[in-house]
Short mmCIF file of C-alpha atoms in Angstrom, two decimals:
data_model
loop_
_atom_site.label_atom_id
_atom_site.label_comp_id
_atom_site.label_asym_id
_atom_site.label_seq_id
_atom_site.Cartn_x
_atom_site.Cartn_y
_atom_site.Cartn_z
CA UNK A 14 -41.49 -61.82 52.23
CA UNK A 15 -37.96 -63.42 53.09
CA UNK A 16 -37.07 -66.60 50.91
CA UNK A 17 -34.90 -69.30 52.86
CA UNK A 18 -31.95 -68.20 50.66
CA UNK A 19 -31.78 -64.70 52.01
CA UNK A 20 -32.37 -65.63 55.33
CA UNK A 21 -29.39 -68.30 54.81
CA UNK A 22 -27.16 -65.40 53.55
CA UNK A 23 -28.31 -62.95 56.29
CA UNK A 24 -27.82 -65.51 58.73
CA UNK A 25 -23.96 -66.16 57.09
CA UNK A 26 -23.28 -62.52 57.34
CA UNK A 27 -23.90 -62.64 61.02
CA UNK A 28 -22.27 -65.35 62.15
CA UNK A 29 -19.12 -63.50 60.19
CA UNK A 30 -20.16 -60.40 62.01
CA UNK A 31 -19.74 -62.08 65.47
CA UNK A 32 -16.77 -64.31 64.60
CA UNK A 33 -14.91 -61.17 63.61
CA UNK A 34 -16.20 -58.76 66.82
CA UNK A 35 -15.15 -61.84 68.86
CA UNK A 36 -11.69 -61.97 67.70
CA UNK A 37 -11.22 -58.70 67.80
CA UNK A 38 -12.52 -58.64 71.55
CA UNK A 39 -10.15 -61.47 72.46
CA UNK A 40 -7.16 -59.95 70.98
CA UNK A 41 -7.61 -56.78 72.89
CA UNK A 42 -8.17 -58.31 76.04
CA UNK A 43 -4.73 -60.34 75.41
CA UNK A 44 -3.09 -56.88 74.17
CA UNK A 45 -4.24 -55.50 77.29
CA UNK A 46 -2.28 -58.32 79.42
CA UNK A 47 1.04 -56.82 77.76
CA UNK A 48 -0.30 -53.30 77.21
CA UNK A 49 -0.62 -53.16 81.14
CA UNK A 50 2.99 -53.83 81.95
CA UNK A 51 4.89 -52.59 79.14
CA UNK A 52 5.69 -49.60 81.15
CA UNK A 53 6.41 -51.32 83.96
CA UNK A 54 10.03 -51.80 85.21
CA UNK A 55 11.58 -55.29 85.43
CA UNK A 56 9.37 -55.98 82.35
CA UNK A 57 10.20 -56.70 79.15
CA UNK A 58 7.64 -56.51 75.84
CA UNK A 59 7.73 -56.90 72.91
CA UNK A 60 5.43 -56.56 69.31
CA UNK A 61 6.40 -57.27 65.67
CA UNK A 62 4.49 -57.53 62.84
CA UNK A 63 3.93 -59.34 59.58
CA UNK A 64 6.07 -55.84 57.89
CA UNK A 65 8.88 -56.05 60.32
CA UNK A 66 9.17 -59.81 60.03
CA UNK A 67 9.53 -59.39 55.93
CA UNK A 68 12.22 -56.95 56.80
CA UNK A 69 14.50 -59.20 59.02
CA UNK A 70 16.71 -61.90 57.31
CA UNK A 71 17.44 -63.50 60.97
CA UNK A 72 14.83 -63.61 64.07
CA UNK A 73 16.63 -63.89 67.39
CA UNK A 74 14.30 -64.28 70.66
CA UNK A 75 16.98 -64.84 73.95
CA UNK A 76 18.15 -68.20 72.54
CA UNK A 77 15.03 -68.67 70.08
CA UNK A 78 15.48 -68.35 66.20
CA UNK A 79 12.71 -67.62 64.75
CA UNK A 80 13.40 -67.25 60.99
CA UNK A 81 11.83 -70.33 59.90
CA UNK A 82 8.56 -69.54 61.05
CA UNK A 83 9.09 -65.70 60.34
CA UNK A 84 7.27 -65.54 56.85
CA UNK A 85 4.14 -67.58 58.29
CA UNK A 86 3.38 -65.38 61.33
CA UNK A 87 0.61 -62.70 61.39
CA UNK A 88 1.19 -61.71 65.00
CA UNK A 89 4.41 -62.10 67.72
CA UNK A 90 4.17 -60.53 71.15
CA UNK A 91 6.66 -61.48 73.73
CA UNK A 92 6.52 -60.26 77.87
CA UNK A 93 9.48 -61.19 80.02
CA UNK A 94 9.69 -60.31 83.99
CA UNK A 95 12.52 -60.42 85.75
CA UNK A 96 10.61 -58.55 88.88
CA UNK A 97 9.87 -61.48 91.38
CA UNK A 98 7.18 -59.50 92.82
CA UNK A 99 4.97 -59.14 89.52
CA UNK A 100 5.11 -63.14 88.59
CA UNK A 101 2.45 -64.02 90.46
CA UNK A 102 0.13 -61.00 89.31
CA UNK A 103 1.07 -61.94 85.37
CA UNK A 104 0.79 -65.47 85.89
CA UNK A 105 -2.82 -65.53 87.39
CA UNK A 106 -4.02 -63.05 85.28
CA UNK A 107 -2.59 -64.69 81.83
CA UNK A 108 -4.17 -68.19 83.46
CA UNK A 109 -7.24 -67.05 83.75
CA UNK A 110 -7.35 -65.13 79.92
CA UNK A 111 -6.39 -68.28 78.35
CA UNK A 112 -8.90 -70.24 80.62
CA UNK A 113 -11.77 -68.43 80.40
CA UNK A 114 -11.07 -67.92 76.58
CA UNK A 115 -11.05 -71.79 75.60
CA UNK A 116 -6.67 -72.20 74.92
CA UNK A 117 -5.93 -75.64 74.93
CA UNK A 118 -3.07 -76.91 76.99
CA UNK A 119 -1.08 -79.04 74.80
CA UNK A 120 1.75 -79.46 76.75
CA UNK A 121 2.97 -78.91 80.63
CA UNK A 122 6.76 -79.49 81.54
CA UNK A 123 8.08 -79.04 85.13
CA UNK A 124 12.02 -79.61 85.60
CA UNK A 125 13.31 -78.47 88.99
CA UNK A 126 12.60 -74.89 89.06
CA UNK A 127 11.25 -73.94 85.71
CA UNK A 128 7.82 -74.90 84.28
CA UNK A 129 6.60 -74.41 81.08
CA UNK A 130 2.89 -74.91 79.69
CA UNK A 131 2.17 -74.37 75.82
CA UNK A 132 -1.53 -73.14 74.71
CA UNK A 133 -3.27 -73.43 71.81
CA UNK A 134 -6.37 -71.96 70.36
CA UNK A 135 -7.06 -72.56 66.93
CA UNK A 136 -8.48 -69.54 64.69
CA UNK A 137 -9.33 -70.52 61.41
CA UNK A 138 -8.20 -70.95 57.73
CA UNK A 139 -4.71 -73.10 58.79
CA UNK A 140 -4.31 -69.91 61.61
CA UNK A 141 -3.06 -71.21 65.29
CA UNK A 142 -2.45 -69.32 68.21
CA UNK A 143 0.04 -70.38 70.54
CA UNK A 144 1.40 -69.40 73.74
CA UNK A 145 4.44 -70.24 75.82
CA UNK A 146 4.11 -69.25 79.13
CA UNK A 147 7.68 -69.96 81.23
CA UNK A 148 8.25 -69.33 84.81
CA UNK A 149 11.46 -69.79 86.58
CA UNK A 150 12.09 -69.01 89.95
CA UNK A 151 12.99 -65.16 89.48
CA UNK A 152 11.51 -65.21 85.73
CA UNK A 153 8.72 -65.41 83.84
CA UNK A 154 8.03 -65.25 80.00
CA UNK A 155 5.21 -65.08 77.70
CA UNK A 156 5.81 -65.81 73.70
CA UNK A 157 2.10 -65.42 72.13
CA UNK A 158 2.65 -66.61 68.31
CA UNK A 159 -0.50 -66.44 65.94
CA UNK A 160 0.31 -67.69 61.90
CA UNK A 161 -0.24 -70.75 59.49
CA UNK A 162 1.49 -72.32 62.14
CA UNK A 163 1.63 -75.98 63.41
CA UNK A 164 2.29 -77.73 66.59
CA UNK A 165 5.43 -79.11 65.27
CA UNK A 166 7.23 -75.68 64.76
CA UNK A 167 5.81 -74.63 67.98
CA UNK A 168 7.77 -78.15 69.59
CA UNK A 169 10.91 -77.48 67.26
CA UNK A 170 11.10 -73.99 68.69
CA UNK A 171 10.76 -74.93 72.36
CA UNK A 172 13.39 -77.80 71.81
CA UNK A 173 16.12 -75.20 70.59
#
């Protein structure tokens, strides 16, 4: 017979069983976003991990430092198109991934020719993941950030 405490821990174990397959399933789908155009010309992408970042003293991104939030990341990926033609095709497609997988938009700017929206999604234990998706008019980019990150480094890095 099954006492209510092993059904409580059985029950525990599962829901940790699904969390985990879930966030592994939603990180490959959004690895398979940049996976899909990494080879692609007029794109741009880029990985680094928690090993690499220990290794660099200085984290330059375009115009972006990224030193200070460095030692706190788990996770940086980074896509940048400069083909015209493919903007529309990355930008629906990233859209709908961070619709249909619950990202928060915390911010949307437009100014003249260049908008920028910021999504956030949290993941547990302090963890956020955030994404800047910029388009310009011949230009898009894609910074995906995941850490013991807050929405105040995420504003101090879009400020620089």
């Amino acid at each position: 017979m099954l006492h209510k405490s092993d059904l409580t821990a059985w029950l525990r174990t599962l829901s940790l069983a699904i969390c985990f397959v879930w966030g592994c399933v939603s990180l490959s789908a959004q690895d398979r976003l940049f996976k899909q155009f990494e080879n692609t010309k007029g794109v741009s992408t880029v990985y680094i991990s928690p090993a690499m970042f220990k290794l660099m003293p200085k984290l330059d991104v375009g115009d972006k430092d990224l030193a200070k939030l460095a030692s706190r990341l788990s996770r940086l990926q980074i896509l940048q198109c400069e083909r015209p033609s493919l903007i529309p095709s990355i930008k629906k497609q990233a859209q709908a991934y961070y619709d249909n997988n619950r990202y928060e938009v915390i911010m949307r700017v437009k100014d003249d020719d260049e908008r920028t929206t910021i999504y956030q999604k949290v993941v547990g234990k302090g963890n956020n993941e955030f994404v800047l998706l910029n388009e310009e008019k011949d230009e898009l980019s894609l910074i995906h950030l995941i850490g013991n990150i807050k929405l105040e480094d995420i504003k101090d890095l879009y400020d620089r």
